[in-house]
């Protein structure tokens, strides 16, 4: 009986795994529900990442209150960024289609347009995670996202692949579509976000923790400003307050 109680305890390995699974499922369902209006998908994506970051940095969290806080805090920026990128992506895709149907030199314009779509997808992989952690303007948010994306190109490529390939494969393999749909609804989005969050935390750590921030040499643009400088204590505390660490 003692062994069973110890095994089922929240601090046990099994208890921690079950707690994390519960957080993944709850956050995933909240993300899907809050993305149904479509226009709120950006804010919901940022809220999902905030939940994943806190789940990784803290033993136990309330996914409902955390997600709701992330949705409220990032609603304006998330909606504007999502709408802007979605509009640009839609226009680029339409242009690609029209260029593909054309003859002559216009046909070659589809390649730079494809590059624009890829850049937008890469930007989307970083904008919402960065938004969930740092309080900056939209202009600075894009600059910081580009900084992190360029800093580790291999990780950026991995994030791009993991965000796109599973979705494409879901619609490609029509035979197993019900199974894939069940997994996406259960924890598909949150599981991918959790994996990315675990990688991104290593990049964000120098700008969230006072000890590492003091010794880190290369800082992102929101910290640099016009010239390279270390983050002030006030800025560090502001960022840490966002994650409640």
C-alpha positions as a Python dict, from the first residue, in 0.01 Angstrom:
ca = {
    (1, 'X'): (0, 0, 0),
    (2, 'X'): (284, 233, 83),
    (3, 'X'): (448, 159, -250),
    (4, 'X'): (121, 229, -431),
    (5, 'X'): (75, 561, -251),
    (6, 'X'): (433, 656, -329),
    (7, 'X'): (388, 553, -692),
    (8, 'X'): (67, 758, -730),
    (9, 'X'): (205, 1063, -550),
    (10, 'X'): (222, 1384, -753),
    (11, 'X'): (596, 1414, -685),
    (12, 'X'): (670, 1065, -817),
    (13, 'X'): (789, 1007, -1173),
    (14, 'X'): (452, 858, -1266),
    (15, 'X'): (267, 1146, -1102),
    (16, 'X'): (478, 1405, -1286),
    (17, 'X'): (423, 1229, -1619),
    (18, 'X'): (48, 1213, -1565),
    (19, 'X'): (37, 1578, -1456),
    (20, 'X'): (225, 1685, -1766),
    (21, 'X'): (-1, 1473, -1987),
    (22, 'X'): (-304, 1638, -1829),
    (23, 'X'): (-158, 1982, -1897),
    (24, 'X'): (-87, 1888, -2260),
    (25, 'X'): (-442, 1765, -2317),
    (26, 'X'): (-606, 2063, -2145),
    (27, 'X'): (-386, 2319, -2327),
    (28, 'X'): (-445, 2145, -2659),
    (29, 'X'): (-824, 2153, -2618),
    (30, 'X'): (-814, 2518, -2513),
    (31, 'X'): (-599, 2604, -2814),
    (32, 'X'): (-842, 2436, -3054),
    (33, 'X'): (-1148, 2598, -2896),
    (34, 'X'): (-991, 2945, -2894),
    (35, 'X'): (-872, 2905, -3254),
    (36, 'X'): (-1219, 2823, -3389),
    (37, 'X'): (-1305, 3193, -3448),
    (38, 'X'): (-994, 3192, -3675),
    (39, 'X'): (-903, 3556, -3601),
    (40, 'X'): (-802, 3457, -3247),
    (41, 'X'): (-566, 3179, -3361),
    (42, 'X'): (-255, 3395, -3317),
    (43, 'X'): (-335, 3489, -2959),
    (44, 'X'): (-429, 3126, -2884),
    (45, 'X'): (-95, 3008, -3026),
    (46, 'X'): (95, 3251, -2802),
    (47, 'X'): (-114, 3137, -2503),
    (48, 'X'): (-33, 2775, -2585),
    (49, 'X'): (339, 2851, -2579),
    (50, 'X'): (312, 3045, -2254),
    (51, 'X'): (145, 2739, -2099),
    (52, 'X'): (420, 2510, -2232),
    (53, 'X'): (699, 2737, -2106),
    (54, 'X'): (551, 2751, -1757),
    (55, 'X'): (492, 2377, -1760),
    (56, 'X'): (862, 2324, -1830),
    (57, 'X'): (984, 2574, -1571),
    (58, 'X'): (742, 2491, -1291),
    (59, 'X'): (639, 2157, -1139),
    (60, 'X'): (266, 2221, -1138),
    (61, 'X'): (52, 2485, -1308),
    (62, 'X'): (-312, 2548, -1374),
    (63, 'X'): (-334, 2519, -1755),
    (64, 'X'): (-672, 2692, -1768),
    (65, 'X'): (-572, 3009, -1581),
    (66, 'X'): (-231, 3016, -1750),
    (67, 'X'): (-378, 2980, -2097),
    (68, 'X'): (-641, 3244, -2024),
    (69, 'X'): (-377, 3486, -1901),
    (70, 'X'): (-170, 3427, -2213),
    (71, 'X'): (-474, 3482, -2432),
    (72, 'X'): (-556, 3813, -2265),
    (73, 'X'): (-198, 3941, -2253),
    (74, 'X'): (-125, 3862, -2617),
    (75, 'X'): (-465, 3914, -2773),
    (76, 'X'): (-388, 4241, -2950),
    (77, 'X'): (-37, 4158, -3069),
    (78, 'X'): (-127, 3799, -3150),
    (79, 'X'): (-429, 3899, -3358),
    (80, 'X'): (-241, 4171, -3548),
    (81, 'X'): (61, 3951, -3622),
    (82, 'X'): (-156, 3656, -3724),
    (83, 'X'): (-377, 3870, -3949),
    (84, 'X'): (-78, 4037, -4115),
    (85, 'X'): (111, 3713, -4181),
    (86, 'X'): (-203, 3529, -4292),
    (87, 'X'): (-291, 3806, -4537),
    (88, 'X'): (61, 3819, -4681),
    (89, 'X'): (72, 3440, -4704),
    (90, 'X'): (-265, 3423, -4879),
    (91, 'X'): (-167, 3690, -5131),
    (92, 'X'): (165, 3515, -5198),
    (93, 'X'): (-10, 3180, -5251),
    (94, 'X'): (-257, 3337, -5493),
    (95, 'X'): (30, 3500, -5681),
    (96, 'X'): (210, 3166, -5698),
    (97, 'X'): (-100, 3006, -5847),
    (98, 'X'): (-146, 3282, -6104),
    (99, 'X'): (222, 3275, -6200),
    (100, 'X'): (207, 2896, -6238),
    (101, 'X'): (-83, 2935, -6482),
    (102, 'X'): (99, 3201, -6682),
    (103, 'X'): (346, 3162, -6963),
    (104, 'X'): (681, 3328, -7018),
    (105, 'X'): (879, 3524, -6761),
    (106, 'X'): (587, 3555, -6516),
    (107, 'X'): (619, 3183, -6450),
    (108, 'X'): (958, 3238, -6282),
    (109, 'X'): (817, 3484, -6030),
    (110, 'X'): (667, 3193, -5837),
    (111, 'X'): (1008, 3103, -5692),
    (112, 'X'): (1070, 3430, -5503),
    (113, 'X'): (705, 3414, -5394),
    (114, 'X'): (764, 3064, -5257),
    (115, 'X'): (1063, 3203, -5067),
    (116, 'X'): (838, 3469, -4913),
    (117, 'X'): (593, 3201, -4796),
    (118, 'X'): (877, 3001, -4637),
    (119, 'X'): (1007, 3314, -4462),
    (120, 'X'): (658, 3384, -4325),
    (121, 'X'): (632, 3026, -4195),
    (122, 'X'): (972, 3053, -4026),
    (123, 'X'): (871, 3385, -3875),
    (124, 'X'): (550, 3230, -3742),
    (125, 'X'): (754, 2958, -3569),
    (126, 'X'): (927, 3224, -3356),
    (127, 'X'): (696, 3526, -3335),
    (128, 'X'): (435, 3366, -3109),
    (129, 'X'): (678, 3193, -2868),
    (130, 'X'): (879, 3516, -2836),
    (131, 'X'): (556, 3712, -2791),
    (132, 'X'): (451, 3487, -2504),
    (133, 'X'): (774, 3554, -2314),
    (134, 'X'): (889, 3910, -2390),
    (135, 'X'): (701, 4238, -2378),
    (136, 'X'): (812, 4429, -2688),
    (137, 'X'): (655, 4621, -2975),
    (138, 'X'): (549, 4436, -3289),
    (139, 'X'): (841, 4583, -3481),
    (140, 'X'): (1086, 4469, -3217),
    (141, 'X'): (906, 4136, -3189),
    (142, 'X'): (972, 4064, -3557),
    (143, 'X'): (1335, 4175, -3523),
    (144, 'X'): (1390, 3947, -3222),
    (145, 'X'): (1221, 3656, -3399),
    (146, 'X'): (1453, 3698, -3694),
    (147, 'X'): (1748, 3712, -3455),
    (148, 'X'): (1657, 3382, -3287),
    (149, 'X'): (1573, 3216, -3622),
    (150, 'X'): (1910, 3308, -3772),
    (151, 'X'): (2102, 3226, -3456),
    (152, 'X'): (2036, 2851, -3489),
    (153, 'X'): (1941, 2764, -3848),
    (154, 'X'): (1936, 2389, -3785),
    (155, 'X'): (1684, 2431, -3505),
    (156, 'X'): (1481, 2667, -3722),
    (157, 'X'): (1469, 2406, -3997),
    (158, 'X'): (1361, 2141, -3746),
    (159, 'X'): (1082, 2365, -3614),
    (160, 'X'): (963, 2437, -3967),
    (161, 'X'): (956, 2067, -4058),
    (162, 'X'): (778, 1958, -3739),
    (163, 'X'): (513, 2228, -3779),
    (164, 'X'): (438, 2154, -4144),
    (165, 'X'): (509, 1787, -4223),
    (166, 'X'): (266, 1631, -3968),
    (167, 'X'): (-20, 1851, -4091),
    (168, 'X'): (55, 1780, -4457),
    (169, 'X'): (84, 1408, -4388),
    (170, 'X'): (-248, 1411, -4201),
    (171, 'X'): (-434, 1523, -4512),
    (172, 'X'): (-220, 1312, -4745),
    (173, 'X'): (-291, 983, -4566),
    (174, 'X'): (-668, 985, -4597),
    (175, 'X'): (-690, 622, -4490),
    (176, 'X'): (-577, 699, -4133),
    (177, 'X'): (-734, 1046, -4114),
    (178, 'X'): (-967, 959, -3819),
    (179, 'X'): (-669, 840, -3612),
    (180, 'X'): (-468, 1152, -3693),
    (181, 'X'): (-766, 1373, -3616),
    (182, 'X'): (-805, 1209, -3275),
    (183, 'X'): (-435, 1265, -3196),
    (184, 'X'): (-449, 1629, -3307),
    (185, 'X'): (-752, 1695, -3088),
    (186, 'X'): (-603, 1506, -2793),
    (187, 'X'): (-255, 1659, -2775),
    (188, 'X'): (-110, 1708, -3124),
    (189, 'X'): (-61, 2085, -3117),
    (190, 'X'): (49, 2104, -2754),
    (191, 'X'): (297, 1815, -2791),
    (192, 'X'): (471, 1988, -3082),
    (193, 'X'): (466, 2318, -2891),
    (194, 'X'): (611, 2145, -2584),
    (195, 'X'): (899, 2005, -2787),
    (196, 'X'): (973, 2343, -2943),
    (197, 'X'): (939, 2517, -2606),
    (198, 'X'): (1199, 2286, -2452),
    (199, 'X'): (1443, 2387, -2726),
    (200, 'X'): (1356, 2755, -2719),
    (201, 'X'): (1399, 2782, -2343),
    (202, 'X'): (1770, 2717, -2392),
    (203, 'X'): (1786, 3015, -2626),
    (204, 'X'): (1570, 3237, -2405),
    (205, 'X'): (1739, 3142, -2076),
    (206, 'X'): (2019, 3404, -2096),
    (207, 'X'): (1754, 3676, -2125),
    (208, 'X'): (1533, 3540, -1847),
    (209, 'X'): (1780, 3443, -1575),
    (210, 'X'): (1985, 3719, -1408),
    (211, 'X'): (2297, 3503, -1365),
    (212, 'X'): (2325, 3402, -1730),
    (213, 'X'): (2210, 3741, -1858),
    (214, 'X'): (2508, 3907, -1694),
    (215, 'X'): (2759, 3686, -1873),
    (216, 'X'): (2588, 3637, -2211),
    (217, 'X'): (2771, 3820, -2487),
    (218, 'X'): (2531, 3814, -2781),
    (219, 'X'): (2192, 3956, -2693),
    (220, 'X'): (1884, 4001, -2911),
    (221, 'X'): (1786, 4330, -3066),
    (222, 'X'): (1528, 4419, -2802),
    (223, 'X'): (1809, 4409, -2549),
    (224, 'X'): (2069, 4573, -2769),
    (225, 'X'): (1888, 4883, -2890),
    (226, 'X'): (2120, 5108, -3087),
    (227, 'X'): (2434, 4949, -2944),
    (228, 'X'): (2515, 4620, -2767),
    (229, 'X'): (2449, 4635, -2395),
    (230, 'X'): (2357, 4404, -2110),
    (231, 'X'): (2000, 4379, -1990),
    (232, 'X'): (1916, 4594, -1692),
    (233, 'X'): (1776, 4442, -1374),
    (234, 'X'): (1440, 4607, -1442),
    (235, 'X'): (1420, 4450, -1788),
    (236, 'X'): (1518, 4109, -1654),
    (237, 'X'): (1252, 4124, -1383),
    (238, 'X'): (991, 4231, -1639),
    (239, 'X'): (1068, 3929, -1854),
    (240, 'X'): (1076, 3695, -1554),
    (241, 'X'): (741, 3826, -1434),
    (242, 'X'): (589, 3719, -1763),
    (243, 'X'): (681, 3358, -1690),
    (244, 'X'): (616, 3387, -1314),
    (245, 'X'): (951, 3233, -1221),
}
